[in-house]
XYZ file of C-alpha atoms in Angstrom:
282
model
C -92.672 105.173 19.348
C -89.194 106.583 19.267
C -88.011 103.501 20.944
C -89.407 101.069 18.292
C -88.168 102.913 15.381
C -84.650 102.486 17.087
C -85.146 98.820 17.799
C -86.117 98.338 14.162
C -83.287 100.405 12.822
C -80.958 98.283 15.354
C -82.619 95.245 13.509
C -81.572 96.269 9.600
C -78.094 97.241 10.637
C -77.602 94.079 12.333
C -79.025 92.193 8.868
C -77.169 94.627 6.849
C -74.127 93.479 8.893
C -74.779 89.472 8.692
C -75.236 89.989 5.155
C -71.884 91.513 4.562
C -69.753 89.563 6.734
C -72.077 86.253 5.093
C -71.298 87.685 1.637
C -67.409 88.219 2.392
C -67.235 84.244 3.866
C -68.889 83.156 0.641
C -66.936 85.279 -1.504
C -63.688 83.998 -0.190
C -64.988 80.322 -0.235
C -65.916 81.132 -3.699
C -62.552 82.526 -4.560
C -60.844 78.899 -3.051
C -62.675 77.068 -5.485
C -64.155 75.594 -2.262
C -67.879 75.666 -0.283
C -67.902 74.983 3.606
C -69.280 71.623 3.532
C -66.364 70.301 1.028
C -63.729 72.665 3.809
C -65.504 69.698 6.755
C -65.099 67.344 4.370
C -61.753 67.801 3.980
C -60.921 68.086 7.193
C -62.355 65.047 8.683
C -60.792 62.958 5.690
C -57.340 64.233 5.911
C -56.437 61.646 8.494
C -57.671 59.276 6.574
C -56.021 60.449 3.487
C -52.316 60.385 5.525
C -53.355 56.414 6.780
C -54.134 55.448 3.266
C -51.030 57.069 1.741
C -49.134 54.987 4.559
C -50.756 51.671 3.762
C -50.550 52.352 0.055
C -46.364 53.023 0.489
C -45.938 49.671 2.592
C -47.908 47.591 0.059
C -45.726 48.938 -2.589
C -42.649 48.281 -0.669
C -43.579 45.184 0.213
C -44.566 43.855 -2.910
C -40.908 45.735 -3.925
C -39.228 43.264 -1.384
C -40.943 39.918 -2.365
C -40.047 40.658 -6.159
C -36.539 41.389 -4.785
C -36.482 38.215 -2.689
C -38.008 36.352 -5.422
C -35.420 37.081 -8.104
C -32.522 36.890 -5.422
C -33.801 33.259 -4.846
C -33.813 32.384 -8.591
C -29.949 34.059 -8.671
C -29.073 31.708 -5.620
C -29.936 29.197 -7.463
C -28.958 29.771 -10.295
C -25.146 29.944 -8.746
C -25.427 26.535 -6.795
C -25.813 25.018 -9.967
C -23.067 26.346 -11.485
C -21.157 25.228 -8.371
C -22.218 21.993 -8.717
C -21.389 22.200 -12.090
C -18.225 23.160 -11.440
C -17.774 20.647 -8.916
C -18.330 18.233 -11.364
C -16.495 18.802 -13.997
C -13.754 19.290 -11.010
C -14.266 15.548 -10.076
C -14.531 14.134 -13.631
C -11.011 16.093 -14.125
C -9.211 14.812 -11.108
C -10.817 11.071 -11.912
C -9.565 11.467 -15.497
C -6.540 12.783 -14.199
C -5.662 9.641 -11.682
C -7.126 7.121 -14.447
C -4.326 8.531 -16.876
C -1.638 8.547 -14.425
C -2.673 4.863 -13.615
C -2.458 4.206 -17.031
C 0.866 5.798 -17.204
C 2.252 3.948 -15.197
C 0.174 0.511 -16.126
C 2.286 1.622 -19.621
C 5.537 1.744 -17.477
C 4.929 -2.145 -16.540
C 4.101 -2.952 -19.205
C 7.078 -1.868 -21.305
C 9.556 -3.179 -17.989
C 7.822 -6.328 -18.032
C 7.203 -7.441 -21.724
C 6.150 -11.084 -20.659
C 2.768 -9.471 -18.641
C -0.207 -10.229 -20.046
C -2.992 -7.745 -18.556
C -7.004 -7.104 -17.927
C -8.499 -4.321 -16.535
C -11.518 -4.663 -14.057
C -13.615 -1.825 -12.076
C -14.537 -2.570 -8.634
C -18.009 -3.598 -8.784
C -17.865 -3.264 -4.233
C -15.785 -3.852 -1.068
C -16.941 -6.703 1.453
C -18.179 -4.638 4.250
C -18.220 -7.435 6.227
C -14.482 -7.578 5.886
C -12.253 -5.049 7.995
C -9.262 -6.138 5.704
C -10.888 -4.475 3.071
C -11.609 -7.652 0.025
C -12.997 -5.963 -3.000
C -15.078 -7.655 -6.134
C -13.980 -6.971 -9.260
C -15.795 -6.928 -12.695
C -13.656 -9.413 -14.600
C -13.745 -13.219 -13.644
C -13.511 -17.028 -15.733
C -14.871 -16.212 -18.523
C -12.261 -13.027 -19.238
C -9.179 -15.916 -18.153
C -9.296 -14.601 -14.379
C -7.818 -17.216 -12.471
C -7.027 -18.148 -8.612
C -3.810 -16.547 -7.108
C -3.458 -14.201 -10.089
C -1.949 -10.436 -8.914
C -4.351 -7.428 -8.683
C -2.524 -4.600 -9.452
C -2.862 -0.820 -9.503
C -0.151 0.956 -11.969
C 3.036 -0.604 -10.143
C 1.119 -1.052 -6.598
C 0.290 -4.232 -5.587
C -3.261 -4.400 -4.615
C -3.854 -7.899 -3.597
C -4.500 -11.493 -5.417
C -7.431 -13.167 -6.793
C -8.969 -15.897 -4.228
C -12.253 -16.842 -5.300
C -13.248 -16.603 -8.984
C -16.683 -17.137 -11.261
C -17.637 -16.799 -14.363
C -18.348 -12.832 -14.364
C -16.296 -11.365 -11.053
C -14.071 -12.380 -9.159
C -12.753 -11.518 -5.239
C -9.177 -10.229 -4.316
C -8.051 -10.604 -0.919
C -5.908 -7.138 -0.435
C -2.043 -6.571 1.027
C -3.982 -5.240 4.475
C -5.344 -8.578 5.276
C -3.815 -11.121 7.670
C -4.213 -13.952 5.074
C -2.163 -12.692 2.564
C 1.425 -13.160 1.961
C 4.041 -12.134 -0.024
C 7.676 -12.567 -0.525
C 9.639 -9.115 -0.380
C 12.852 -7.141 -0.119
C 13.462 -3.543 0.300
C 15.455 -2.113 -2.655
C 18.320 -0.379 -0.462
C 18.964 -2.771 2.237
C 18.247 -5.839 0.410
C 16.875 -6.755 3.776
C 14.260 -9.910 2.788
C 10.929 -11.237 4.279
C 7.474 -11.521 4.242
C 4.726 -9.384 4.341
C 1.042 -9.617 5.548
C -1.971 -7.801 7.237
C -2.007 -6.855 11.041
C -4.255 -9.333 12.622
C -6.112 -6.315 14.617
C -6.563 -4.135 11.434
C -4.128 -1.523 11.544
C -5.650 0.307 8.959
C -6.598 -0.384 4.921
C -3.361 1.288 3.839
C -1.302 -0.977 5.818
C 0.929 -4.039 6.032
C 3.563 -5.397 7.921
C 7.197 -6.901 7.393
C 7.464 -9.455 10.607
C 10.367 -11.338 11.671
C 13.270 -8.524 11.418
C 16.831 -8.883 13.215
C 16.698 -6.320 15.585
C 20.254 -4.906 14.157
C 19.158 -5.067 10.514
C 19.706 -1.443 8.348
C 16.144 -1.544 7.441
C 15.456 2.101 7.904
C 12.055 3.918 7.198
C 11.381 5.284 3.712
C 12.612 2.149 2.304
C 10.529 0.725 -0.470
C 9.513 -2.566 -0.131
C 8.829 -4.646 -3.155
C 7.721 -8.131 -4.206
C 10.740 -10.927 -4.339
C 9.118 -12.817 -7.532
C 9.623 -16.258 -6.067
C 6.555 -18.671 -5.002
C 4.842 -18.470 -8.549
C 2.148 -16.011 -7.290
C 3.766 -12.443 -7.702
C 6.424 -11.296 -10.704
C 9.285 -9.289 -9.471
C 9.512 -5.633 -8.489
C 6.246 -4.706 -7.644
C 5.958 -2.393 -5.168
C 4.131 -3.522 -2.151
C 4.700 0.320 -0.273
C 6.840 2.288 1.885
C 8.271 1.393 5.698
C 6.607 3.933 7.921
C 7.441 2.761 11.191
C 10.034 0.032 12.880
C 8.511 -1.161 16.053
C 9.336 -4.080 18.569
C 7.518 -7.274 18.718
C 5.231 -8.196 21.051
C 5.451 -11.993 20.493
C 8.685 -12.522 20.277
C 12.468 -11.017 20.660
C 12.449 -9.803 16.965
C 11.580 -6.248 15.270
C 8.628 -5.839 12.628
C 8.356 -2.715 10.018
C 4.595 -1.019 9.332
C 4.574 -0.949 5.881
C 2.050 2.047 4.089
C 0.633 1.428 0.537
C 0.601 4.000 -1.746
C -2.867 2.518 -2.878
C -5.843 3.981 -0.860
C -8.410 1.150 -1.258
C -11.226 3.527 -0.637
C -10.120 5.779 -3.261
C -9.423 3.310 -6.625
C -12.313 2.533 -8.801
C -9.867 0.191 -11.576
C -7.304 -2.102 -11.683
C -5.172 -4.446 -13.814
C -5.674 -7.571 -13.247
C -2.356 -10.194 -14.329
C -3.511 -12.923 -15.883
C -0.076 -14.021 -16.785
C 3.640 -13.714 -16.390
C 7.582 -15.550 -16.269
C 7.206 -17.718 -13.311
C 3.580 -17.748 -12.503
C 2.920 -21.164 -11.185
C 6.335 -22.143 -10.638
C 7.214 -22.332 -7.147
C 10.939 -22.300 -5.673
């Protein structure tokens, strides 16, 4: 008997005991604002919670970076244009630029040589087919273009007119073996002939052939037409002596002659329709 009332008494302690340590738990989970399930909860979700934070942070950045690379884009853009802008206002300033100084100097011709009578003609192309460089020009007939008329540009020679109709016509340039021109150079006096390098020595060139091998033709001396023959007036300037070399034909010297006229480069020219002499041949 004794032993059962202890066992029993054992018993309501131990409940007592379970139901004061069970109060405490829930009073402190109370006090957290918290119960144990929501505590697992928690737990277990944190991970999650950290992951989702993560992805949420890279979304926003990257969405941060595409807006970024978006409006960089646009600003890229936006600044080509204005270089191209830029560039072409560059262009139309250096074209205005060469078109007044070719007008300048059309101006200077014109005032040294009253008796000129002048039209001006774009190139409308250059005769690909042709290494000598021929180039079409907008004027022909029906503007009084005529066969063996001088092509100039300000006081460069370009070439002469050898095939004309009624809207264009075709100038066969200084670089071509079949033209020719009566010249002198303006220090020396020394006189000749000039015409294209039967190989093609280049657009920009010419040569003086048939030169005494102790003549004072020196380079840097400007050559310029002669005015006789009826084709070319006096004084214009075919270009500059650039080299003296030997001949390989025959015992006699030859000058390279470089135009000041880059044939790739000019877009207009004056075309001479008339002048003192034209025709007449001496």
């Amino acid at each position: 008997m004794n032993s059962f009332f202890k066992k029993k008494a054992t018993k309501i302690l131990g409940t007592i005991l379970v139901a004061l340590i069970l109060g405490a738990i829930i009073a402190g989970i109370a006090h957290s604002g918290s119960t144990p399930l929501s505590s697992v909860a928690v737990t277990i979700m944190k991970p999650f919670q950290q992951v989702s934070t993560f992805i949420g942070s890279g979304v926003d950045y990257f969405c941060d970076y595409f807006r970024s690379s978006d409006t960089l884009q646009k600003e890229n853009a936006q600044l080509k244009q204005q270089i191209a802008d830029y560039q072409g206002e560059l262009a139309d300033y250096e074209n205005t630029k060469r078109t007044l100084k070719t007008y300048e100097e059309f101006l200077g011709v014109k005032e040294e040589h009253p008796d000129f009578k002048f039209i001006s003609a774009s190139i409308l192309s250059r005769d690909a087919s042709d290494a000598f460089g021929s180039i079409i020009l907008s004027k022909g007939s029906s503007k009084g273009v005529k066969v063996n008329d001088p092509v100039i540009y300000g006081k460069n020679l370009v070439g002469v007119v050898t095939d004309v109709n009624a809207t264009s016509c075709t100038v066969t340039t200084f670089s071509s073996p079949k033209f020719n021109a009566a010249v002198y150079e303006v220090r020396s006096n020394v006189m000749g002939y000039v015409t294209g390098f039967e190989n093609g020595a280049g657009k920009k060139y010419c040569k003086l052939p048939g030169l005494d091998k102790d003549c004072n033709l020196a380079t840097g001396g400007v050559i310029c037409t002669l005015g006789i023959g009826g084709v070319f007036p006096k004084n214009l300037i075919v270009g500059t002596v650039s080299e003296i070399n030997k001949s390989k034909t025959d015992i006699s010297n030859y000058a390279k002659v470089e135009s000041n006229v880059d044939l790739a480069e000019i877009k207009d020219v004056f075309i001479i329709t008339e002048f003192n002499g034209q025709g007449i041949t001496q």
